[in-house]
XYZ file of C-alpha atoms in Angstrom:
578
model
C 138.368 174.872 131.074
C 134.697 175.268 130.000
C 135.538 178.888 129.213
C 137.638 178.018 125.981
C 137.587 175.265 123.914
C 140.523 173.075 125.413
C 142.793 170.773 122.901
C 141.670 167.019 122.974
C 144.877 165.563 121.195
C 146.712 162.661 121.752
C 147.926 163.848 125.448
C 144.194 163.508 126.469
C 144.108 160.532 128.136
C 147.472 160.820 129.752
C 146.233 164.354 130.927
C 142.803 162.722 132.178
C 144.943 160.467 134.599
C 147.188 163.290 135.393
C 144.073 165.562 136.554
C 142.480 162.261 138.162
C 145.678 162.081 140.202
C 146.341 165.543 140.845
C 142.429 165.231 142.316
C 141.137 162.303 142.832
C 137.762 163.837 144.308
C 136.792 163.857 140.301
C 137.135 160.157 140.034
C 136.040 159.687 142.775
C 133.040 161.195 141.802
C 133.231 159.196 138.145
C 133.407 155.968 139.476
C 130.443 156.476 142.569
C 128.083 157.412 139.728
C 129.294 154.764 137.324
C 128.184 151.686 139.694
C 125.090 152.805 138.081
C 126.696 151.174 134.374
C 127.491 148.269 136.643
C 123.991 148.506 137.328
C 122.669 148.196 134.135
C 125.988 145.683 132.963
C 125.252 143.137 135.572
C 121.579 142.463 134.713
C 122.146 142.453 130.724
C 124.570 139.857 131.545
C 123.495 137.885 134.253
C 120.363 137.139 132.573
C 122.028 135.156 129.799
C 123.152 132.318 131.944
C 120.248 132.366 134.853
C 118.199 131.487 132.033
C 119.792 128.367 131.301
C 118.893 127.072 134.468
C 115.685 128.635 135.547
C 114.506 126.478 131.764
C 115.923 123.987 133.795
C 113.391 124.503 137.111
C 110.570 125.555 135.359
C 109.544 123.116 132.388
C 106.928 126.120 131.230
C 109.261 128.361 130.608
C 111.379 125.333 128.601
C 108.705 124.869 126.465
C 107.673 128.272 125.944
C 109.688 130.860 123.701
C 107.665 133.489 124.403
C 107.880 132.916 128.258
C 111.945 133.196 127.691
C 111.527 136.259 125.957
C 109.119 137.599 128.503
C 111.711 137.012 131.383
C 114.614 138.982 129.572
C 112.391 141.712 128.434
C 109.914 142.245 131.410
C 113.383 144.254 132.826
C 113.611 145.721 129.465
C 110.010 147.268 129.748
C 110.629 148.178 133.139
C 113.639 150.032 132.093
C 111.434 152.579 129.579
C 109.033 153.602 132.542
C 112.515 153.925 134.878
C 113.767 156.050 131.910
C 110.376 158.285 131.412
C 109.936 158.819 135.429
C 114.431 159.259 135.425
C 114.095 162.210 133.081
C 111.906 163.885 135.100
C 113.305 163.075 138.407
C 116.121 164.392 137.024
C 115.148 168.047 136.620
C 112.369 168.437 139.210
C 114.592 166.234 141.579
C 118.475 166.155 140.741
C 120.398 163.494 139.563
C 121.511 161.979 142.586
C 118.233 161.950 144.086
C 117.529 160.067 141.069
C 120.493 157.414 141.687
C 119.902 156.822 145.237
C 115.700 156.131 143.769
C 117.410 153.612 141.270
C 119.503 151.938 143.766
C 116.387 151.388 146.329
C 114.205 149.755 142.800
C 116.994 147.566 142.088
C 117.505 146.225 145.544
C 114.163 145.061 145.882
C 113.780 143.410 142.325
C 117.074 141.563 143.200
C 115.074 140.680 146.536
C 112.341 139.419 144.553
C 113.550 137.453 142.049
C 116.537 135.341 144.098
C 113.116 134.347 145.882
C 110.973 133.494 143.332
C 108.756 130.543 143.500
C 107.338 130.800 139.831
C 108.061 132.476 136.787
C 105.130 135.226 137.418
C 106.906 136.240 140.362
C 110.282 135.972 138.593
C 108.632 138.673 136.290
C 107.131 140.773 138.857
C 111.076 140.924 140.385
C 112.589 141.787 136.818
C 109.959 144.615 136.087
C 111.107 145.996 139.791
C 114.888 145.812 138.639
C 114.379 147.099 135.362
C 112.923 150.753 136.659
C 115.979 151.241 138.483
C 118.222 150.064 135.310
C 116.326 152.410 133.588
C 117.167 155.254 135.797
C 120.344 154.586 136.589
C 121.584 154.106 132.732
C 121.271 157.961 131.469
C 121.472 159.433 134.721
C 125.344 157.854 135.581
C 126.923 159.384 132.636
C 124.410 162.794 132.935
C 126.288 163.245 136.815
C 129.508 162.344 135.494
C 129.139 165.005 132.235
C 128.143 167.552 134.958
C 131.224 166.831 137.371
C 133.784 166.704 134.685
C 136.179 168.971 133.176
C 135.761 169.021 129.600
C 139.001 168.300 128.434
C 138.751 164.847 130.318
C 134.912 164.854 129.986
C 134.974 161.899 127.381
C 137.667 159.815 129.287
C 135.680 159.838 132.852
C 132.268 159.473 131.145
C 133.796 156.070 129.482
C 134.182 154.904 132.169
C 130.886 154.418 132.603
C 130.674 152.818 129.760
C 133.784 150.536 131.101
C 131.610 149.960 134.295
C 128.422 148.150 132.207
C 130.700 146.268 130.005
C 133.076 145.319 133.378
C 128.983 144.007 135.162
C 128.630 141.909 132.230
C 131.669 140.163 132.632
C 131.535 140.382 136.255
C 127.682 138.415 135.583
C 129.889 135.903 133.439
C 132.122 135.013 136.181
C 129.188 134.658 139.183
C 127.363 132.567 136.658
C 130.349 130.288 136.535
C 130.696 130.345 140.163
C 127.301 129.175 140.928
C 126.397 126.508 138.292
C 127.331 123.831 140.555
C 125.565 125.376 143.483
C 122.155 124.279 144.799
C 119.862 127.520 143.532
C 122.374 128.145 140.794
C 119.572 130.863 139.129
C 118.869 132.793 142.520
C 121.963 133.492 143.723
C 123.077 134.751 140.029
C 120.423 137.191 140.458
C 120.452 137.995 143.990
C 123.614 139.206 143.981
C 122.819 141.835 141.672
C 121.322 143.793 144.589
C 124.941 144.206 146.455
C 126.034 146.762 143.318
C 122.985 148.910 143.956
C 123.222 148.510 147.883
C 127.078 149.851 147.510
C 125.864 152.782 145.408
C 123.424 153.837 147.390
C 125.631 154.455 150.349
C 128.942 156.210 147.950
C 125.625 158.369 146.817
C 124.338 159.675 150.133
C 128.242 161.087 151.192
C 128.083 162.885 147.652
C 126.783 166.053 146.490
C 124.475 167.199 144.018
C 125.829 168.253 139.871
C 126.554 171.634 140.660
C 124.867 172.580 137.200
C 121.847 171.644 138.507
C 122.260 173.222 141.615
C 123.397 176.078 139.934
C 119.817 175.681 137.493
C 117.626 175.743 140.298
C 119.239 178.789 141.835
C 121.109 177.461 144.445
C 124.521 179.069 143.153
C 127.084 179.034 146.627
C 126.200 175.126 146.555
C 127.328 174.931 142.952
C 130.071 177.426 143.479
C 131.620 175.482 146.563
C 131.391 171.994 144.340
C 133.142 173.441 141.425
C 136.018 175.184 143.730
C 136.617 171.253 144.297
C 136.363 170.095 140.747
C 138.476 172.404 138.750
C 141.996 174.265 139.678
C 141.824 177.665 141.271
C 142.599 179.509 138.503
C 139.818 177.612 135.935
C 137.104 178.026 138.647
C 135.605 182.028 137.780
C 135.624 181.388 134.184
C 133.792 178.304 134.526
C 131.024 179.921 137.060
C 130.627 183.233 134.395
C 130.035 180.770 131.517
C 127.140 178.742 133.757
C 125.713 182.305 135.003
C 125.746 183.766 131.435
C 123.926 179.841 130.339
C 121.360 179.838 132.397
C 120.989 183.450 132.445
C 120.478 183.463 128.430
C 117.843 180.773 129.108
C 115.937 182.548 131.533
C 115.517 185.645 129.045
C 114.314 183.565 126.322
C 111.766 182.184 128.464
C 111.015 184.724 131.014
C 110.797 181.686 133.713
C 113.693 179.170 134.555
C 111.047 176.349 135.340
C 108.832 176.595 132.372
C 110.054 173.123 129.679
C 107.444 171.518 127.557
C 107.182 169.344 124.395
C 106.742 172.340 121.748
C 109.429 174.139 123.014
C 111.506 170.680 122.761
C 110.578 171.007 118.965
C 110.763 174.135 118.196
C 114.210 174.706 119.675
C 116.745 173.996 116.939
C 119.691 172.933 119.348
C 117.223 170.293 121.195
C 116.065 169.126 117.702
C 119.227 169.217 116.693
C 120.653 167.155 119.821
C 117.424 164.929 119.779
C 117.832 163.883 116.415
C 121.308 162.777 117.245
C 120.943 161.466 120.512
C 117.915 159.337 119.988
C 118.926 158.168 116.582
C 121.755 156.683 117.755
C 120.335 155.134 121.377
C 117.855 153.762 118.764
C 120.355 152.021 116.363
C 122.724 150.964 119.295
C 119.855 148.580 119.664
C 118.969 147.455 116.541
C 122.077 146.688 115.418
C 122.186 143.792 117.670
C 124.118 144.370 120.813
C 121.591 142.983 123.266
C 120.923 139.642 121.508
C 124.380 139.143 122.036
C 124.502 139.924 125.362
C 121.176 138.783 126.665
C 121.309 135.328 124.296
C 125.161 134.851 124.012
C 125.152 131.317 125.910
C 121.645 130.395 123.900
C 124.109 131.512 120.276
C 126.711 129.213 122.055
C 124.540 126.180 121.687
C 123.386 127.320 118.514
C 126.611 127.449 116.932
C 127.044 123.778 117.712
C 128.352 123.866 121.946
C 125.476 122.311 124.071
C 127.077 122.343 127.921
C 125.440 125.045 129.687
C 129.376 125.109 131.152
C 130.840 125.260 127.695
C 128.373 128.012 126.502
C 128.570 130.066 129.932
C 132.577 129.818 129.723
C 132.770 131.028 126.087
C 130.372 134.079 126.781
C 132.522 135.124 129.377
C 135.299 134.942 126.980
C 132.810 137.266 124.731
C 132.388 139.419 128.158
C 135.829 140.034 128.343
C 136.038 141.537 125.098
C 133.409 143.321 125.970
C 135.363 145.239 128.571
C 138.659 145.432 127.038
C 136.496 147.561 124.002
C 135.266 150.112 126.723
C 138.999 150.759 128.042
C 140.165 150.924 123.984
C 137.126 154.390 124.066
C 138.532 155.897 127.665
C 141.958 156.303 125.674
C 140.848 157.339 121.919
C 137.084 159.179 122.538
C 139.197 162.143 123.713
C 141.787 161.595 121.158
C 140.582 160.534 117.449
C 136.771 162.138 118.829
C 133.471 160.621 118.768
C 131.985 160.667 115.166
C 135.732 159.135 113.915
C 135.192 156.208 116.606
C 131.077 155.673 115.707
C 131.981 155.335 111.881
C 134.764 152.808 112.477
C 133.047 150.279 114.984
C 129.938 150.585 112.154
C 132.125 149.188 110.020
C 133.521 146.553 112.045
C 130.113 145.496 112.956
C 128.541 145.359 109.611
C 131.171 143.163 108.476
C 131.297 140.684 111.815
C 127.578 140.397 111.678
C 128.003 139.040 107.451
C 130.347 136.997 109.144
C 127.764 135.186 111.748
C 125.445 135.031 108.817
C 127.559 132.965 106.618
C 128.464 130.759 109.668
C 125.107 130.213 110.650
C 123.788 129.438 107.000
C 126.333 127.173 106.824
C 125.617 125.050 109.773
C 121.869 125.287 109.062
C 123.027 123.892 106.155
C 125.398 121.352 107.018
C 123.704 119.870 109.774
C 123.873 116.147 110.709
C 121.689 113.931 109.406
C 119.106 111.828 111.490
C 120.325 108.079 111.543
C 117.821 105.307 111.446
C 120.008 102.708 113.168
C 121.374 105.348 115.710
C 117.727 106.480 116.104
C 116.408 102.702 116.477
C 118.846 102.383 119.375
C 116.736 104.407 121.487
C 113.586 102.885 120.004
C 111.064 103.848 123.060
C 111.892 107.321 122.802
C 112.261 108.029 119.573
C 110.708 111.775 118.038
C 107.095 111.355 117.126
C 107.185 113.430 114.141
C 110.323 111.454 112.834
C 108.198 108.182 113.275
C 105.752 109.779 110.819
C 107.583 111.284 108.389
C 107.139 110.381 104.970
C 110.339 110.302 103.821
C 112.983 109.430 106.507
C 116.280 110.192 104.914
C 115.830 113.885 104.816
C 115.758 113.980 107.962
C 118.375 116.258 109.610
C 119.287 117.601 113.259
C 117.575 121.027 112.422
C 114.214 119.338 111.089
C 114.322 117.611 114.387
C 115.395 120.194 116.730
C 112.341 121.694 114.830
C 109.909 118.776 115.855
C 106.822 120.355 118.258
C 104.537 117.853 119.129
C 106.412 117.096 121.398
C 109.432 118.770 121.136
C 112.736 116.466 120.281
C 116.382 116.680 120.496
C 119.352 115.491 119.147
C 121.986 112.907 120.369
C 125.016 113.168 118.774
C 127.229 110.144 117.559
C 129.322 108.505 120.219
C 132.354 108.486 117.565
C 132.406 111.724 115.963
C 129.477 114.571 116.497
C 129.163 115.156 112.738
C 128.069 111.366 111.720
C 124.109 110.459 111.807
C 122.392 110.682 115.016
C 119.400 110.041 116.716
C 115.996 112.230 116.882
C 114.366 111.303 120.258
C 111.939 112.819 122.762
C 113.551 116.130 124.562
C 112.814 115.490 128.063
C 115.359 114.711 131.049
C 115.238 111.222 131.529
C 116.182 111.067 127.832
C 119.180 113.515 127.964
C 120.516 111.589 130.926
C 120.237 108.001 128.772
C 122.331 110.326 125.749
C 125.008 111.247 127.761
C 125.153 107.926 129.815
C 126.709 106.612 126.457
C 128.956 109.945 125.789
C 127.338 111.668 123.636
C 125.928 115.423 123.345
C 123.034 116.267 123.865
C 121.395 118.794 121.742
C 118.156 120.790 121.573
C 119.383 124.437 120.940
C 122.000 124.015 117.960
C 123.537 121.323 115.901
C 126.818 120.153 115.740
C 128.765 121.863 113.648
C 132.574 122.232 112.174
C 131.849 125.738 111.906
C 131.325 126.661 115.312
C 134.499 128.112 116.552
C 134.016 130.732 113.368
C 131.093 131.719 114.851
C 132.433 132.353 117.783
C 135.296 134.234 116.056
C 132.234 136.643 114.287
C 131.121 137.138 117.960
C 134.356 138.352 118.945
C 135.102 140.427 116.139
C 131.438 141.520 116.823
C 132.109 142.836 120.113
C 135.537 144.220 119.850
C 134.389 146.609 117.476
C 130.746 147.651 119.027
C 132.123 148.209 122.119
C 134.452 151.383 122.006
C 131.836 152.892 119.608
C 128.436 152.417 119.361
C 128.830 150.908 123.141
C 130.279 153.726 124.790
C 130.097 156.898 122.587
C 126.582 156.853 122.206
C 126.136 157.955 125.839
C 129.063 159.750 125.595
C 127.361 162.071 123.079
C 123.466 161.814 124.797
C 125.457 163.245 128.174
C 126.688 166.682 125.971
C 123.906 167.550 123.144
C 121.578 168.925 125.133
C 121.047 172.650 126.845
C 121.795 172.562 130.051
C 117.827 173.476 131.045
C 116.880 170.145 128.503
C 119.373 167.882 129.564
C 117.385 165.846 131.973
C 114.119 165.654 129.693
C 116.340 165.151 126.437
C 118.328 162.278 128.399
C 115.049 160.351 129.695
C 113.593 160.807 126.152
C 117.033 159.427 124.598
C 117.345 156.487 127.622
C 113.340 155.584 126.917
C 113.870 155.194 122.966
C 117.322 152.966 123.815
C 115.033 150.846 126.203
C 112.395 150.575 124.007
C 114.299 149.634 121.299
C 115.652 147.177 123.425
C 112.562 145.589 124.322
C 111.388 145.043 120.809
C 114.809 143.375 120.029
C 114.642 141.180 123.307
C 111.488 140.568 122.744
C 111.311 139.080 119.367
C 114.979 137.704 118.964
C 114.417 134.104 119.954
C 111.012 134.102 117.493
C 112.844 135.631 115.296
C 115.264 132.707 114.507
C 112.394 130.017 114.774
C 110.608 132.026 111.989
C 113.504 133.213 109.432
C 116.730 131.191 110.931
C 119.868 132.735 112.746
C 121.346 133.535 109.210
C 118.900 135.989 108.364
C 118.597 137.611 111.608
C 122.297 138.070 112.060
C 121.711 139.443 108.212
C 118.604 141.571 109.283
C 121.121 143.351 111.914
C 123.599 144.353 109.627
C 121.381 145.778 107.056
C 120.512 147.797 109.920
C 123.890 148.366 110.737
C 124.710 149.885 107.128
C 121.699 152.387 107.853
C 122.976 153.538 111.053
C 126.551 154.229 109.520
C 124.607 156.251 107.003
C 123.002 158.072 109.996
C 126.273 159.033 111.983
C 127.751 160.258 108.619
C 124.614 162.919 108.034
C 122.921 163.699 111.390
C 125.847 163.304 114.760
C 128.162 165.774 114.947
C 131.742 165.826 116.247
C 131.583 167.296 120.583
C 135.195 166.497 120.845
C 136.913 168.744 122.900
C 133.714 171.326 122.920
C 132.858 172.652 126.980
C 129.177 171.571 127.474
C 127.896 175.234 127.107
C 129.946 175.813 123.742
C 128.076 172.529 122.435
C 124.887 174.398 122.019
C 126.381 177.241 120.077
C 128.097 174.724 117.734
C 124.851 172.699 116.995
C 122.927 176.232 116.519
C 125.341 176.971 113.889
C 125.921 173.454 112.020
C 124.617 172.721 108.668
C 121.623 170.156 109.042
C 123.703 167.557 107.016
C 127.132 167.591 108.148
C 129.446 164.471 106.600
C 132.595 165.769 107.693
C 134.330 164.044 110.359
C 138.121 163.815 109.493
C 138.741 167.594 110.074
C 140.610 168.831 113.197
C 138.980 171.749 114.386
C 141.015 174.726 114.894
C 140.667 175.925 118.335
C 139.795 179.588 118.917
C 141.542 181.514 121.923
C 140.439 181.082 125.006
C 138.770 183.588 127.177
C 140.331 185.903 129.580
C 140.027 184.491 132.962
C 137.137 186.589 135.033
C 138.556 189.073 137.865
């Protein structure tokens, strides 16, 4: 109960199902919120493989790296105004006020871009789904944290987590569905509005977090809410320690209403919780996560697979994985805690993403060379830049693929991939000619021997990330903050994550044109090693700790804590209030 400091062993998750089961009005309440992650899954995902084919419609965005990039991200920058105007929706507002804002935004982007007639418009629609992404992401796991007991808080707030990872996949298998289908691109991302439509309706028949009722001094509201949340006998404890919470806060500031950006800094707990939360929104970012997700068809082809069906099929394998991490964190976060679970999916990911870089130097490396009698063969379309080349023979498929005036592609041998192939003119009439001889067709990748190990370094990649850094960093941003800085601290925390995800979707793509998929793979886990670093020093273990407690254990924790493999001992619990 959030008067003591319950015991978060190994019977936590079976006790989180037993609770759920025993009242199912809290998942109920879990799983409403979390079509928000779905939300915010879907579009990371279905972006990936509408891009394929809206290269295909629109040559300008084809030719144009930056114009790719600007599609994927214009969401991305959407999100960190959603996140900015979510944080403060959140207090003045509520957070379901805040959801059922979100769910409108997202509708309407969906609206727009399934109708787009030209990339600018395709934008416009993004921007418009990215404010209610942006929303949405904090403020689903913020409702859930408020509506939870603790003891089960980490389990139900997972599955949020489980809910983005399950609308990735869930993008993965509509892109599939549609590739064959006239409009392939529009219905992929018109269907993203039925998730926010369905949300919006669970949201209207649900109430309010009773700690924010209970904030804004609306306390038989919160009371009657809580009476349904927690057993009988839990329920007076739990409404003395809000009282005495929001009671202390009031005294310390004379004025329940009064939050600004000094007293943000000047509080140690927020600093404290800050440091932690943003830190690790930040580095959930920039240790790669998004380039997998947003690109992983695009590092498909560039591990050596060129169908856009081969490519889409394998990301949804990636997907998959994706999930299955998030349902690995609902049964350990409560169990083996948060800081345990951050360290070891560091270390997974530092060494999967060495992995990808040795792959990718490799088939950078290994590349097929650029035959002059399979070249010849196609001798009125052959790459402009190879005509002129001063010395012919080393000539490869990634100094082709390379070629910009125009751009060229590859077409593999019709015997084996890996012998010498031709450097032609990357347009469609000369794909069709490739493949009307069976061969591939390449312009993203080269064809490689090593490609199924790079798809092994993706897996290993996401199996790892995903119980961790995927789904305990908003574990953690949902419990380090006051109660009267939670909504503030979370849109802070949710604008630096979107941010930081905007600079990395935003510059991925240039990125390997300027220093080569090796060395960005290799870029991200230096980052990566500087991140574990981070989780050892600044986040502290909440495991097991009732939301109000949290505050009292960050007021009292050294500023450099690298202890993490210490069970807590767990004080008596309170008397239960008369």
């Amino acid at each position: 109960m959030e008067g003591g400091i319950p015991v978060a062993d190994a019977t936590a998750f079976k006790e989180c199902f037993s609770l759920t089961w025993k009242n199912p009005y809290i998942l109920r309440l879990a799983f409403s919120a979390g079509i928000g992650g779905l939300l915010f899954g879907y579009d990371t995902g279905v972006i990936s493989g509408a891009l394929l084919y809206i290269n295909d419609e629109f040559k300008s965005v084809d030719r144009q790296t930056v114009l790719q990039e600007s599609i994927v991200s214009m969401a991305v920058a959407g999100a960190i105004i959603g996140a900015a105007i979510g944080g403060w929706m959140n207090d003045r507002h509520g957070r379901r006020s805040a959801l059922l804002v979100a769910d409108f935004l997202f509708f309407i982007g969906a609206i727009i871009m399934a109708s787009a007639p030209n990339p600018a418009l395709l934008i416009v629609g993004r921007v418009f789904v990215g404010l209610g992404v942006g929303m949405a992401s904090f403020t689903s796991p913020l409702y859930i944290s408020e509506t939870s007991p603790a003891k089960i808080r980490g389990a139900l707030v997972s599955t949020n987590a489980f809910l983005i990872t399950g609308g990735q996949f869930l993008s993965y298998l509509i892109n599939l569905a549609f590739t064959k289908v006239p409009g392939t691109w529009r219905w992929m991302l018109g269907v993203a509005g039925l998730p926010a439509l369905l949300q919006f309706v669970l949201m209207i028949f649900l109430p309010e977090s009773p700690r924010w009722l209970y904030r804004k001094g609306r306390e038989k509201e919160a009371e009657c809410i809580l009476r349904k949340i927690f057993p009988g006998h839990e329920v007076d404890a739990e409404i003395r320690d809000l009282k005495e919470s929001v009671e202390s806060e009031i005294r310390e500031e004379g004025s329940s209403e009064k939050i600004n950006l000094s007293k943000l800094l000047k509080t140690k707990t927020v600093r404290r919780g800050l440091v932690a939360g943003v830190g690790l929104q930040i580095f959930q970012q920039f240790v790669g996560i998004n380039t997998v997700m947003y690109y992983s068809p695009t590092i498909v082809q560039l591990a050596g697979y060129a169908s856009n069906q081969t490519a889409l099929l394998l990301s949804l394998v990636i997907a998959g994985l994706n999930a299955f991490g998030s349902i690995v964190s609902v049964y350990f976060v409560d169990r083996s805690g948060r800081k345990k679970l951050l360290i070891i999916s560091l270390c997974g990911v530092i060494a999967s993403l060495g992995l990808l870089s040795a792959v990718f130097h490799e088939t950078t490396s290994h590349s097929p060379m650029v035959g002059r009698i399979e070249t010849s063969h196609f001798s009125n379309y052959t790459c402009p830049d190879y005509n002129s080349a001063a010395n012919l023979g080393r000539w490869d498929c990634m100094k082709c693929l390379k070629a910009s005036s125009p751009n060229c592609g590859f077409c593999a041998s019709a015997s084996n991939k890996l012998l010498p192939g031709a450097c032609l003119i990357s347009d469609d009439g000369v794909k069709k000619s490739c493949h009307g001889e069976s061969r591939e067709w390449y312009t993203k990748g080269c064809p490689s021997k090593f490609g199924w190990l790079a798809l092994i370094g993706l897996a290993l990649y996401i199996i790892f990330f995903s119980p961790g850094m995927g789904s305990v960093t908003w574990i953690v941003n949902s419990e380090v903050y006051p109660l009267r800085f939670r909504g503030i601290c979370g849109g802070i925390a949710a604008t630096a994550n979107w941010t930081s995800n905007l600079i990395v979707a935003q510059t991925f793509l240039s990125l390997t044109q300027a220093i080569g998929t090796s060395f960005t793979f290799l870029l991200f886990g230096v980052i990566s090693v500087v991140a574990l670093l981070f989780v050892l020093v600044c986040v502290p273990e909440t495991k097991g700790l009732p939301i109000e407690e949290i505050e009292k254990m960050l007021e009292n924790r050294p500023a450099l804590d690298f202890r993490f493999w210490e069970k807590r001992s767990d004080p008596p619990e309170k008397t239960q209030a008369v």
